[in-house]
Amino acid sequence: MLSRAAAAAGEVVKGGRGTGMTHAWLFTGPPGSGREEAARAFAASLMCPDGGCGHCDQCHQVLIGSHPDLEAVRPQGLSYSVKQTRELILRAAGAPTQGRWRVILFEDADRATESAANALLKAIEEPPPRTVWLLCAPAPDDLMITIRSRCRVVNLTNPGTEAVAHVLATRDNVPWETATFAARAAQGHVSRARALALDEDVRRRREAVLSIPRSLTGVGECVFAAERLVKTAEEEAAAATALLNESETSDLRKLYGEGSTGKGLNRGLVRGGAGALKELEDRQKSRATRIKRDSLDSALLELVSFYRDVLAMQFGAGVELANDDIRFDLDQLARASTPEETVRRIDAIMQCRERLGANVNPQIAVEAMMLALRP
Ligand SMILES: [Zn+2]
């Protein structure tokens, strides 16, 4: 799937070499469909003298992220600020140092604030002749129509269970049974499937989330389940950011001369350092918020998959169950409730996701959801 997208894109490049190259591309697909990887493979095909062979220096540098003419950016906090975007646009205007193109890989383009998106639009409307923008987003609708209409859209879909299991088994040497379990549970989300197959903590967290429905026997249990879910998301975010924060902060301190003897230390620089440190801390804080929100959201999606399986059983639909390993729990709830109740529960989870997106206090939103899930 992935290589197909890159190959198709590569053909377009070869065909259009020199003549009217499209300067803005939009790679869309649900989480886990590999849109960033496809965009990166496409970038390699632009840099590689051979249209993306995957082996040469150019390809290699693009794939590991060290190519001087490729800049991959993601939002620093919850979203792209207009400041971050403007700085990027200035850098994007520079000429390529090596090959024909300077490529900007703009991940999560749907997270651009309105003013950042407007700045981006201007850059795409009048692109420097040697700059190519590769935007990534879940769906074309996630971007303003004025941006979308100027992009060539490459749409990816999630691969099936069999294909994902095959990748895990052949590339990561995962035993076939674990590979199918992980692929099925991840519902086509490749990196999620890999994490499930290789990381026991991830499997444990999934089990904890899927055990929630049967634990909701009373109001107290609902409050407790909400507390635990929010706390787990916080711990996950803390673990994911701790190392990163530490090295960023020490880099910045070094940059501003901390640790030197103070001799010849420029006071102005030190004052500037305090400001920069404050800015970095703010950025790190909003990054932690984003990771926490993402982690909570993926737990909620897991719960959705639980109730969707229940619904499938209630309707006797012969579809593949995402959570086949807990078939007993699914079956019990399927018998003890009606399809209408199941649909209402799925709605409650989706509503919780929306409220979290609108910055409602997580504990309050999740608690309300748990109460709605209670039998
Ligand atoms: Zn190459």
CSV table of C-alpha atoms and ligand atoms in Angstrom, one decimal:
chain,number,residue,atom,x,y,z
A,1,MET,CA,0.0,0.0,0.0
A,2,LEU,CA,2.7,2.4,1.1
A,3,SER,CA,5.1,1.6,-1.6
A,4,ARG,CA,2.3,1.7,-4.1
A,5,ALA,CA,1.5,5.3,-3.1
A,6,ALA,CA,5.1,6.3,-3.3
A,7,ALA,CA,5.5,4.6,-6.7
A,8,ALA,CA,2.5,6.3,-8.1
A,9,ALA,CA,3.7,9.6,-6.9
A,10,GLY,CA,7.2,8.8,-8.3
A,11,GLU,CA,5.7,8.2,-11.7
A,12,VAL,CA,4.0,11.6,-11.6
A,13,VAL,CA,7.3,13.2,-10.8
A,14,LYS,CA,9.2,11.4,-13.6
A,15,GLY,CA,6.4,12.3,-16.0
A,16,GLY,CA,6.3,15.9,-14.9
A,17,ARG,CA,10.0,16.5,-14.6
A,18,GLY,CA,10.7,20.1,-15.5
A,19,THR,CA,7.2,20.7,-16.7
A,20,GLY,CA,4.7,22.1,-14.2
A,21,MET,CA,5.6,20.2,-11.1
A,22,THR,CA,2.8,20.3,-8.5
A,23,HIS,CA,4.2,22.4,-5.6
A,24,ALA,CA,1.7,21.3,-3.0
A,25,TRP,CA,0.7,17.7,-2.2
A,26,LEU,CA,-1.8,16.5,0.4
A,27,PHE,CA,-1.4,13.0,1.8
A,28,THR,CA,-4.5,11.9,3.6
A,29,GLY,CA,-5.5,8.7,5.4
A,30,PRO,CA,-6.7,7.6,8.9
A,31,PRO,CA,-4.2,7.3,11.7
A,32,GLY,CA,-2.0,4.4,11.1
A,33,SER,CA,-2.4,4.4,7.3
A,34,GLY,CA,1.2,5.6,7.0
A,35,ARG,CA,0.5,9.0,5.4
A,36,GLU,CA,3.7,10.5,6.9
A,37,GLU,CA,5.8,7.5,5.7
A,38,ALA,CA,4.2,7.7,2.2
A,39,ALA,CA,5.0,11.5,2.1
A,40,ARG,CA,8.6,10.7,3.2
A,41,ALA,CA,9.0,8.0,0.5
A,42,PHE,CA,7.7,10.5,-2.0
A,43,ALA,CA,10.2,13.1,-0.7
A,44,ALA,CA,12.9,10.5,-1.3
A,45,SER,CA,11.7,10.0,-4.9
A,46,LEU,CA,12.1,13.7,-5.4
A,47,MET,CA,15.7,13.7,-4.1
A,48,CYS,CA,16.9,10.4,-5.5
A,49,PRO,CA,18.6,10.5,-8.9
A,50,ASP,CA,16.8,7.2,-9.6
A,51,GLY,CA,13.3,8.3,-8.7
A,52,GLY,CA,13.4,6.8,-5.2
A,53,CYS,CA,15.5,3.6,-5.3
A,54,GLY,CA,15.5,3.3,-1.5
A,55,HIS,CA,19.2,2.5,-1.3
A,56,CYS,CA,21.3,5.5,-2.3
A,57,ASP,CA,22.7,8.2,-0.1
A,58,GLN,CA,19.9,10.6,-1.0
A,59,CYS,CA,17.1,8.2,-0.2
A,60,HIS,CA,18.8,7.1,3.0
A,61,GLN,CA,19.2,10.7,4.2
A,62,VAL,CA,15.6,11.4,3.6
A,63,LEU,CA,14.4,8.3,5.3
A,64,ILE,CA,16.4,8.9,8.5
A,65,GLY,CA,15.6,12.6,8.4
A,66,SER,CA,19.1,14.1,7.9
A,67,HIS,CA,18.7,15.3,4.3
A,68,PRO,CA,19.6,19.0,4.2
A,69,ASP,CA,16.9,19.8,1.6
A,70,LEU,CA,14.1,18.1,3.6
A,71,GLU,CA,12.5,19.8,6.5
A,72,ALA,CA,9.9,17.7,8.4
A,73,VAL,CA,7.9,19.7,10.9
A,74,ARG,CA,5.2,18.9,13.3
A,75,PRO,CA,3.2,21.2,15.6
A,76,GLN,CA,5.3,22.3,18.6
A,77,GLY,CA,2.3,22.3,20.9
A,78,LEU,CA,-1.3,21.6,20.4
A,79,SER,CA,-1.3,23.3,17.1
A,80,TYR,CA,0.9,25.1,14.5
A,81,SER,CA,1.2,28.7,15.6
A,82,VAL,CA,1.3,31.5,13.1
A,83,LYS,CA,4.8,32.3,14.3
A,84,GLN,CA,6.1,28.7,13.8
A,85,THR,CA,4.5,28.6,10.3
A,86,ARG,CA,5.8,32.0,9.2
A,87,GLU,CA,9.4,31.0,10.2
A,88,LEU,CA,9.0,27.8,8.3
A,89,ILE,CA,7.7,29.6,5.2
A,90,LEU,CA,10.8,31.9,5.3
A,91,ARG,CA,13.1,28.8,5.5
A,92,ALA,CA,11.1,27.1,2.8
A,93,ALA,CA,11.9,29.8,0.4
A,94,GLY,CA,15.6,29.0,0.3
A,95,ALA,CA,17.1,27.3,-2.7
A,96,PRO,CA,17.9,23.6,-2.4
A,97,THR,CA,21.5,22.9,-1.5
A,98,GLN,CA,21.9,19.6,-3.4
A,99,GLY,CA,19.2,18.5,-5.7
A,100,ARG,CA,16.3,20.0,-7.6
A,101,TRP,CA,13.9,20.5,-4.8
A,102,ARG,CA,13.6,21.8,-1.3
A,103,VAL,CA,10.9,19.7,0.4
A,104,ILE,CA,8.8,20.7,3.4
A,105,LEU,CA,7.0,17.8,5.1
A,106,PHE,CA,4.2,19.4,7.1
A,107,GLU,CA,2.8,16.7,9.4
A,108,ASP,CA,-0.7,17.1,11.0
A,109,ALA,CA,-1.6,19.9,8.8
A,110,ASP,CA,-5.1,19.8,10.3
A,111,ARG,CA,-3.5,21.2,13.4
A,112,ALA,CA,-2.7,24.6,11.9
A,113,THR,CA,-4.5,27.5,13.6
A,114,GLU,CA,-6.6,29.6,11.3
A,115,SER,CA,-4.0,32.3,11.0
A,116,ALA,CA,-1.2,29.7,10.5
A,117,ALA,CA,-3.4,28.1,7.8
A,118,ASN,CA,-3.8,31.5,6.1
A,119,ALA,CA,0.0,32.0,6.2
A,120,LEU,CA,0.4,28.6,4.7
A,121,LEU,CA,-2.1,29.3,2.0
A,122,LYS,CA,-0.1,32.3,0.8
A,123,ALA,CA,3.0,30.2,0.6
A,124,ILE,CA,1.3,27.6,-1.4
A,125,GLU,CA,-0.4,30.1,-3.7
A,126,GLU,CA,2.9,31.6,-4.8
A,127,PRO,CA,5.4,28.8,-4.3
A,128,PRO,CA,9.1,29.5,-4.8
A,129,PRO,CA,10.0,27.6,-8.0
A,130,ARG,CA,12.1,24.9,-6.2
A,131,THR,CA,10.0,24.3,-3.1
A,132,VAL,CA,7.5,21.4,-2.7
A,133,TRP,CA,5.1,21.2,0.2
A,134,LEU,CA,3.9,17.8,1.4
A,135,LEU,CA,1.0,18.2,3.8
A,136,CYS,CA,-0.4,15.4,5.8
A,137,ALA,CA,-3.8,15.2,7.4
A,138,PRO,CA,-6.4,12.5,8.2
A,139,ALA,CA,-8.9,13.7,5.6
A,140,PRO,CA,-9.0,16.4,2.9
A,141,ASP,CA,-12.0,18.0,4.7
A,142,ASP,CA,-9.7,18.7,7.6
A,143,LEU,CA,-8.1,21.6,5.7
A,144,MET,CA,-9.6,24.8,4.4
A,145,ILE,CA,-11.0,24.4,1.0
A,146,THR,CA,-8.7,27.1,-0.4
A,147,ILE,CA,-5.6,25.1,0.7
A,148,ARG,CA,-7.1,21.7,-0.3
A,149,SER,CA,-8.0,22.9,-3.8
A,150,ARG,CA,-4.4,23.9,-4.4
A,151,CYS,CA,-3.0,20.5,-3.5
A,152,ARG,CA,-2.8,17.3,-5.4
A,153,VAL,CA,-4.4,14.8,-3.1
A,154,VAL,CA,-2.9,11.3,-2.4
A,155,ASN,CA,-5.4,9.3,-0.4
A,156,LEU,CA,-4.4,6.2,1.6
A,157,THR,CA,-6.5,3.6,3.2
A,158,ASN,CA,-5.8,1.3,6.1
A,159,PRO,CA,-4.4,-2.1,5.1
A,160,GLY,CA,-6.3,-5.2,6.2
A,161,THR,CA,-5.6,-7.4,9.1
A,162,GLU,CA,-3.8,-10.0,7.0
A,163,ALA,CA,-1.5,-7.5,5.4
A,164,VAL,CA,-0.5,-5.9,8.7
A,165,ALA,CA,0.0,-9.3,10.3
A,166,HIS,CA,2.3,-10.3,7.4
A,167,VAL,CA,4.4,-7.2,7.9
A,168,LEU,CA,4.8,-7.9,11.7
A,169,ALA,CA,5.6,-11.5,11.1
A,170,THR,CA,8.2,-10.9,8.3
A,171,ARG,CA,9.8,-7.6,9.3
A,172,ASP,CA,9.6,-7.8,13.1
A,173,ASN,CA,9.8,-11.6,13.5
A,174,VAL,CA,6.6,-11.7,15.5
A,175,PRO,CA,5.1,-15.2,15.9
A,176,TRP,CA,2.1,-15.5,13.6
A,177,GLU,CA,-0.5,-15.9,16.3
A,178,THR,CA,0.6,-12.7,18.1
A,179,ALA,CA,0.9,-10.9,14.8
A,180,THR,CA,-2.8,-11.7,13.9
A,181,PHE,CA,-4.0,-10.8,17.3
A,182,ALA,CA,-2.2,-7.4,17.2
A,183,ALA,CA,-3.2,-6.7,13.7
A,184,ARG,CA,-6.9,-7.4,14.4
A,185,ALA,CA,-6.9,-5.4,17.7
A,186,ALA,CA,-5.2,-2.4,16.0
A,187,GLN,CA,-7.7,-2.4,13.1
A,188,GLY,CA,-5.3,-1.6,10.4
A,189,HIS,CA,-3.3,0.9,12.4
A,190,VAL,CA,0.2,-0.3,11.6
A,191,SER,CA,2.3,1.3,14.3
A,192,ARG,CA,-0.3,0.6,16.9
A,193,ALA,CA,-0.2,-3.1,15.8
A,194,ARG,CA,3.5,-3.1,16.1
A,195,ALA,CA,3.4,-1.6,19.6
A,196,LEU,CA,0.8,-4.2,20.7
A,197,ALA,CA,2.9,-7.0,19.3
A,198,LEU,CA,6.2,-5.9,20.8
A,199,ASP,CA,5.4,-4.0,24.0
A,200,GLU,CA,3.9,-5.8,26.9
A,201,ASP,CA,3.0,-2.5,28.6
A,202,VAL,CA,0.9,-1.5,25.7
A,203,ARG,CA,-0.9,-4.8,25.8
A,204,ARG,CA,-1.5,-4.4,29.5
A,205,ARG,CA,-3.0,-0.9,29.0
A,206,ARG,CA,-5.3,-2.3,26.3
A,207,GLU,CA,-6.5,-5.0,28.6
A,208,ALA,CA,-7.1,-2.5,31.4
A,209,VAL,CA,-9.2,-0.3,29.0
A,210,LEU,CA,-11.2,-3.3,27.7
A,211,SER,CA,-12.0,-4.4,31.3
A,212,ILE,CA,-13.7,-1.1,32.0
A,213,PRO,CA,-17.2,-2.0,30.7
A,214,ARG,CA,-17.6,-4.9,33.0
A,215,SER,CA,-16.3,-2.9,36.0
A,216,LEU,CA,-19.0,-0.3,35.8
A,217,THR,CA,-21.3,-1.7,38.4
A,218,GLY,CA,-22.1,1.4,40.3
A,219,VAL,CA,-21.6,5.2,40.5
A,220,GLY,CA,-18.5,4.8,42.7
A,221,GLU,CA,-17.0,2.4,40.2
A,222,CYS,CA,-17.6,4.8,37.3
A,223,VAL,CA,-15.8,7.7,39.1
A,224,PHE,CA,-13.0,5.4,39.9
A,225,ALA,CA,-12.7,4.1,36.3
A,226,ALA,CA,-12.7,7.7,35.0
A,227,GLU,CA,-10.0,8.7,37.5
A,228,ARG,CA,-7.8,5.7,36.5
A,229,LEU,CA,-8.2,6.3,32.8
A,230,VAL,CA,-7.2,10.0,33.1
A,231,LYS,CA,-4.3,9.1,35.3
A,232,THR,CA,-3.0,6.5,32.9
A,233,ALA,CA,-3.1,9.0,30.1
A,234,GLU,CA,-1.1,11.5,32.3
A,235,GLU,CA,1.5,8.9,33.2
A,236,GLU,CA,1.9,7.9,29.5
A,237,ALA,CA,2.4,11.5,28.5
A,238,ALA,CA,4.9,12.1,31.4
A,239,ALA,CA,6.9,9.0,30.3
A,240,ALA,CA,6.9,10.0,26.7
A,241,THR,CA,8.0,13.6,27.3
A,242,ALA,CA,10.4,13.3,30.3
A,243,LEU,CA,13.5,12.3,28.3
A,244,LEU,CA,12.8,14.7,25.5
A,245,ASN,CA,12.2,17.6,27.8
A,246,GLU,CA,15.4,17.0,29.7
A,247,SER,CA,17.7,16.9,26.6
A,248,GLU,CA,16.0,20.0,25.1
A,249,THR,CA,16.4,22.0,28.3
A,250,SER,CA,20.0,21.1,28.8
A,251,ASP,CA,20.7,21.9,25.1
A,252,LEU,CA,19.2,25.3,25.6
A,253,ARG,CA,21.0,26.0,28.9
A,254,LYS,CA,24.3,25.1,27.1
A,255,LEU,CA,23.4,27.4,24.3
A,256,TYR,CA,23.1,30.2,26.7
A,257,GLY,CA,26.3,29.5,28.4
A,258,GLU,CA,25.2,28.0,31.7
A,259,GLY,CA,28.0,26.1,33.3
A,260,SER,CA,30.7,28.5,32.1
A,261,THR,CA,32.6,30.4,34.8
A,262,GLY,CA,30.8,33.6,34.2
A,263,LYS,CA,33.9,35.3,32.9
A,264,GLY,CA,33.0,37.3,29.8
A,265,LEU,CA,29.5,36.0,30.0
A,266,ASN,CA,27.2,38.4,28.2
A,267,ARG,CA,24.5,39.6,30.6
A,268,GLY,CA,22.1,40.3,27.7
A,269,LEU,CA,22.5,36.8,26.5
A,270,VAL,CA,21.7,35.4,29.9
A,271,ARG,CA,18.5,37.5,30.1
A,272,GLY,CA,17.6,36.3,26.6
A,273,GLY,CA,18.2,32.8,27.9
A,274,ALA,CA,15.7,33.1,30.7
A,275,GLY,CA,13.1,34.1,28.1
A,276,ALA,CA,14.0,31.3,25.7
A,277,LEU,CA,13.8,28.9,28.6
A,278,LYS,CA,10.4,30.1,29.6
A,279,GLU,CA,9.2,29.7,26.0
A,280,LEU,CA,10.6,26.2,25.8
A,281,GLU,CA,8.8,25.3,29.0
A,282,ASP,CA,5.6,26.6,27.6
A,283,ARG,CA,6.1,24.6,24.5
A,284,GLN,CA,6.9,21.4,26.5
A,285,LYS,CA,3.8,21.9,28.6
A,286,SER,CA,1.5,22.1,25.6
A,287,ARG,CA,3.2,19.2,24.0
A,288,ALA,CA,2.5,17.1,27.2
A,289,THR,CA,-1.1,18.2,27.0
A,290,ARG,CA,-1.3,17.1,23.4
A,291,ILE,CA,0.2,13.7,24.1
A,292,LYS,CA,-2.1,13.3,27.1
A,293,ARG,CA,-5.1,14.1,25.0
A,294,ASP,CA,-4.0,11.7,22.2
A,295,SER,CA,-3.4,8.9,24.7
A,296,LEU,CA,-6.8,9.4,26.3
A,297,ASP,CA,-8.4,9.6,22.8
A,298,SER,CA,-6.9,6.3,21.8
A,299,ALA,CA,-8.2,4.7,24.9
A,300,LEU,CA,-11.7,6.0,24.1
A,301,LEU,CA,-11.4,4.6,20.6
A,302,GLU,CA,-10.5,1.3,22.1
A,303,LEU,CA,-13.7,1.4,24.1
A,304,VAL,CA,-15.6,2.3,20.9
A,305,SER,CA,-14.2,-0.9,19.3
A,306,PHE,CA,-15.4,-2.9,22.3
A,307,TYR,CA,-19.0,-1.7,21.9
A,308,ARG,CA,-18.9,-1.9,18.1
A,309,ASP,CA,-18.0,-5.6,18.5
A,310,VAL,CA,-20.9,-6.0,20.9
A,311,LEU,CA,-23.2,-4.4,18.3
A,312,ALA,CA,-21.9,-6.7,15.6
A,313,MET,CA,-22.7,-9.7,17.8
A,314,GLN,CA,-26.2,-8.4,18.6
A,315,PHE,CA,-26.9,-8.1,14.9
A,316,GLY,CA,-25.3,-11.4,14.1
A,317,ALA,CA,-23.1,-9.7,11.6
A,318,GLY,CA,-20.4,-12.0,10.5
A,319,VAL,CA,-17.7,-9.4,10.6
A,320,GLU,CA,-14.2,-9.8,12.0
A,321,LEU,CA,-14.2,-8.7,15.7
A,322,ALA,CA,-11.4,-6.4,16.8
A,323,ASN,CA,-11.4,-7.8,20.3
A,324,ASP,CA,-11.9,-11.5,19.5
A,325,ASP,CA,-9.6,-12.4,22.4
A,326,ILE,CA,-12.3,-11.2,24.9
A,327,ARG,CA,-15.2,-12.8,23.0
A,328,PHE,CA,-16.7,-14.0,26.3
A,329,ASP,CA,-17.1,-10.5,27.7
A,330,LEU,CA,-18.5,-9.2,24.4
A,331,ASP,CA,-21.0,-12.0,24.2
A,332,GLN,CA,-22.2,-11.5,27.8
A,333,LEU,CA,-22.9,-7.8,27.2
A,334,ALA,CA,-24.5,-8.6,23.8
A,335,ARG,CA,-27.0,-10.8,25.5
A,336,ALA,CA,-27.6,-8.6,28.5
A,337,SER,CA,-28.4,-5.4,26.5
A,338,THR,CA,-30.2,-4.2,23.4
A,339,PRO,CA,-28.6,-2.8,20.2
A,340,GLU,CA,-30.2,0.6,21.0
A,341,GLU,CA,-28.4,0.6,24.3
A,342,THR,CA,-25.1,-0.2,22.6
A,343,VAL,CA,-25.6,2.6,20.1
A,344,ARG,CA,-26.3,5.0,22.9
A,345,ARG,CA,-23.1,4.0,24.6
A,346,ILE,CA,-21.0,4.5,21.5
A,347,ASP,CA,-22.6,7.9,21.2
A,348,ALA,CA,-21.7,8.7,24.8
A,349,ILE,CA,-18.0,7.9,24.0
A,350,MET,CA,-18.0,10.0,20.8
A,351,GLN,CA,-19.6,12.9,22.7
A,352,CYS,CA,-16.8,12.6,25.4
A,353,ARG,CA,-14.2,12.8,22.6
A,354,GLU,CA,-15.8,15.9,21.3
A,355,ARG,CA,-15.9,17.5,24.7
A,356,LEU,CA,-12.3,16.7,25.3
A,357,GLY,CA,-11.5,18.3,22.0
A,358,ALA,CA,-13.3,21.4,23.2
A,359,ASN,CA,-11.1,21.5,26.3
A,360,VAL,CA,-13.6,20.3,28.9
A,361,ASN,CA,-11.9,19.1,32.1
A,362,PRO,CA,-10.9,15.5,31.3
A,363,GLN,CA,-12.1,14.1,34.7
A,364,ILE,CA,-15.5,15.6,34.3
A,365,ALA,CA,-16.0,14.6,30.7
A,366,VAL,CA,-14.8,11.0,31.2
A,367,GLU,CA,-16.8,10.6,34.4
A,368,ALA,CA,-20.0,11.7,32.6
A,369,MET,CA,-19.2,9.1,29.9
A,370,MET,CA,-18.6,6.3,32.3
A,371,LEU,CA,-22.0,7.0,34.0
A,372,ALA,CA,-23.6,6.7,30.5
A,373,LEU,CA,-21.9,3.4,29.9
A,374,ARG,CA,-23.1,1.9,33.1
A,375,PRO,CA,-25.6,-0.9,32.5
B,1,ZN,ZN,17.7,6.6,-4.2
